[in-house]
């Protein structure tokens, strides 16, 4: 159907016109090619290095590799903290197709309860969306098998294997070892402030309490790095370079796990604590706070239900051995006696007549002895043995608060011992200044008299008391208690150096012997602990204490229903053995249990029995008075050195 | 003119089947480059290559079939193609099948069919037929009617919505008008009009996702993990290829799957990463070779219809190349246009080779028609 107009077309003109237009078209094409090439030149030649870097940034990831945490052994090589493989279920919310349906299906497959899902949602809020969130902390082998078979149905969900801490002795060592748990926001902040953030890049847990916390740096080790090529899913295609981590230091503690277990058994869940220390090197042989709890609960994230349970009961999280601040009561009488002797306020021969009451001139108040009829004629030795209060009221009055405070501070009261645990309180060694600062009131003479029996604002922690008695036993040598004994390097134990403070100046060594002899008498003559140690196969010395609790500075949060029980006396005991060459010093506190000699001393007895159970000692003939030669017993040889 | 150089009476096998050997060699070279690149981009999947080879075979067959049909027949059928195409585009809007938010397909029971593909050839044919009925250069009103013919399918396709295809189809019609001799003053007028129209388009016609694409194009780094991800990864792939390239199968961006749409729309990035700047120069040389050959065929064509149609098909072909490369390298916004004959896939290749079939028909069958 060509129309007539075609007939009059000027074909040559049209062809020329078309050729021109085609040429222009081609020129435009070349211009476009030039544009593309210019851009490509810019990308591939001019910016090559930039894009090369970004391309490598895409594909090469440096993955941190967590070091294995150092193991912890007791002094006899018993493993106290180990690393065990655990499997956890991780979800990367961004990589799931539908998070809610994934969670719903998983909760059916692996029987996750609503609490678990709720905890997951809480965790998810704290973690970036493209980072894995833990759904199940510990998968059983069965659960691992069930999930592995169906993993392909759950994109974004995976099983992660890692090593996690395990404490085989559970609650027996909690207050010594502490525990590790997941690094939280505050931990991260502290790490970044200390500049350790990079070292923890792959680390899951961090020491939260106890030795795990105190020696975190030692136990953690150094992070390693793995340079890998990844695809767009972040899946590792191959390893390009590997720089292995340096594992944490294996350490040995001074703790004797058998002694520790004996402590747990002796307390049987009653509130109290025990600290046992080697006076030769300051090593903590046992440190137990009762009640205790299972630290393994925290390693895998304690459920809020279990945590509430812990908070409600008798405060097991609280380390009574290092944080509990108790009036020392009569346990410090030997130290006070020493202060009096050294200050020459009394002599070993000074006697008073105790008829059960003590009064000052012009003061209406009457101070009474725990024995209403008194102890009759009492010298310092007897005063310690029978724990005569009147003798010490009088001595304290004569000595005065300033000298008492100064002398007791030398024994470490009112100050941190320096034990390698962060959970430590310092107690209060009252002085005029401190009482003014704390209570904004002047010091009264009555306060001084109460100080004489270890009351009146005076509080101490069991570890502090143990350290003070150790200083006495060591005749002024002050050793800082240490839980850690040494490090294991290539299978050899390298012992840490003993840490000491400036020793106390001895004025007259005989005074020290008088006091130590009185502690011997407490256990072995007519003293308050004689029943508890009857028949022991070793010779020990000690001092009982029964602390009246009008107000307790240690802890305000006691359950109201226990108020009556709360007002019962704390039973206390300090002791050491063997008497002639001490290897163990300990202090025992049993809260609201009554009399120290009847309640606390038997626990010390059990502990010492356990400690010396494989040892034999010569038969013991009681030394009746100081200076009587123990060599009257030909089997004892080392006395007097 | 050039007729003195025409072949003598011993036609080769290729000539006998109306196949332009020079054009064919360019096309085959390109397809080979495509297969090599797809092999790398698709994770060395032989099945993928087999499917592409089958597709290429079908497309080449279609091309040869189309080449057998005399250009006169196309001239006569143009108007019917065009009307049928318009009808199908309307049908798509009414009874079409939706996928990914756009209604572009007609369900034929056995297979799905995209009527806009028909229009890619039907529109230049229609415009060429219409404008070549008059003495060239065309008068203003003839140009306006021609633009009307362009506008109808363009708007219908834009409604689907498929902005990329509608603009490419519009450009094929406009190329035809340009080659026919549309006056320069009118061209400048159009230029001014288009720039005036841009804000109207932005505020009233473009959908949010289309606007987003443009915004992403202007600043891909604003959303590096979202809408900017494609273009950033693509530029990293191209740039990290450098002058020499990382080598075949060695492109980390593509092999490690950082690059999206690797074997389809973004295959140019894979090619650039693995073969580098000099590889791209070579690839562009092949495209330039095909375009020059196409334009030569157009210039040598016997009548205005053939010239305009051949020229329009050739220029549109290059526009596809330019738009794809521009998009992948970040100088044009992302529109879903494959790299012709290199990208893996679909119907567009059949249409493309049908277009080259028409070029071959025009190139090889001119002696059959006597000049009036």
PDB file of C-alpha atoms in Angstrom, chain A residues 182-198 200 206 208:
ATOM      1  CA  UNK A 182      29.561 -13.551  80.312  1.00  0.00           C
ATOM      2  CA  UNK A 183      31.255 -10.223  79.719  1.00  0.00           C
ATOM      3  CA  UNK A 184      28.658  -7.522  80.207  1.00  0.00           C
ATOM      4  CA  UNK A 185      28.460  -3.859  79.294  1.00  0.00           C
ATOM      5  CA  UNK A 186      30.234  -2.629  82.432  1.00  0.00           C
ATOM      6  CA  UNK A 187      33.002  -5.183  81.957  1.00  0.00           C
ATOM      7  CA  UNK A 188      33.418  -3.995  78.397  1.00  0.00           C
ATOM      8  CA  UNK A 189      33.644  -0.416  79.493  1.00  0.00           C
ATOM      9  CA  UNK A 190      36.275  -1.239  82.092  1.00  0.00           C
ATOM     10  CA  UNK A 191      38.213  -3.289  79.578  1.00  0.00           C
ATOM     11  CA  UNK A 192      38.181  -0.488  77.053  1.00  0.00           C
ATOM     12  CA  UNK A 193      39.250   2.040  79.661  1.00  0.00           C
ATOM     13  CA  UNK A 194      42.131  -0.223  80.601  1.00  0.00           C
ATOM     14  CA  UNK A 195      42.950  -0.727  76.914  1.00  0.00           C
ATOM     15  CA  UNK A 196      42.332  -4.482  77.050  1.00  0.00           C
ATOM     16  CA  UNK A 197      39.359  -4.494  74.717  1.00  0.00           C
ATOM     17  CA  UNK A 198      41.253  -6.013  71.804  1.00  0.00           C
ATOM     18  CA  UNK A 200      39.056  -9.780  74.833  1.00  0.00           C
ATOM     19  CA  UNK A 206      35.440 -12.779  82.426  1.00  0.00           C
ATOM     20  CA  UNK A 208      33.470 -11.745  88.185  1.00  0.00           C
TER      21      UNK A 208
END
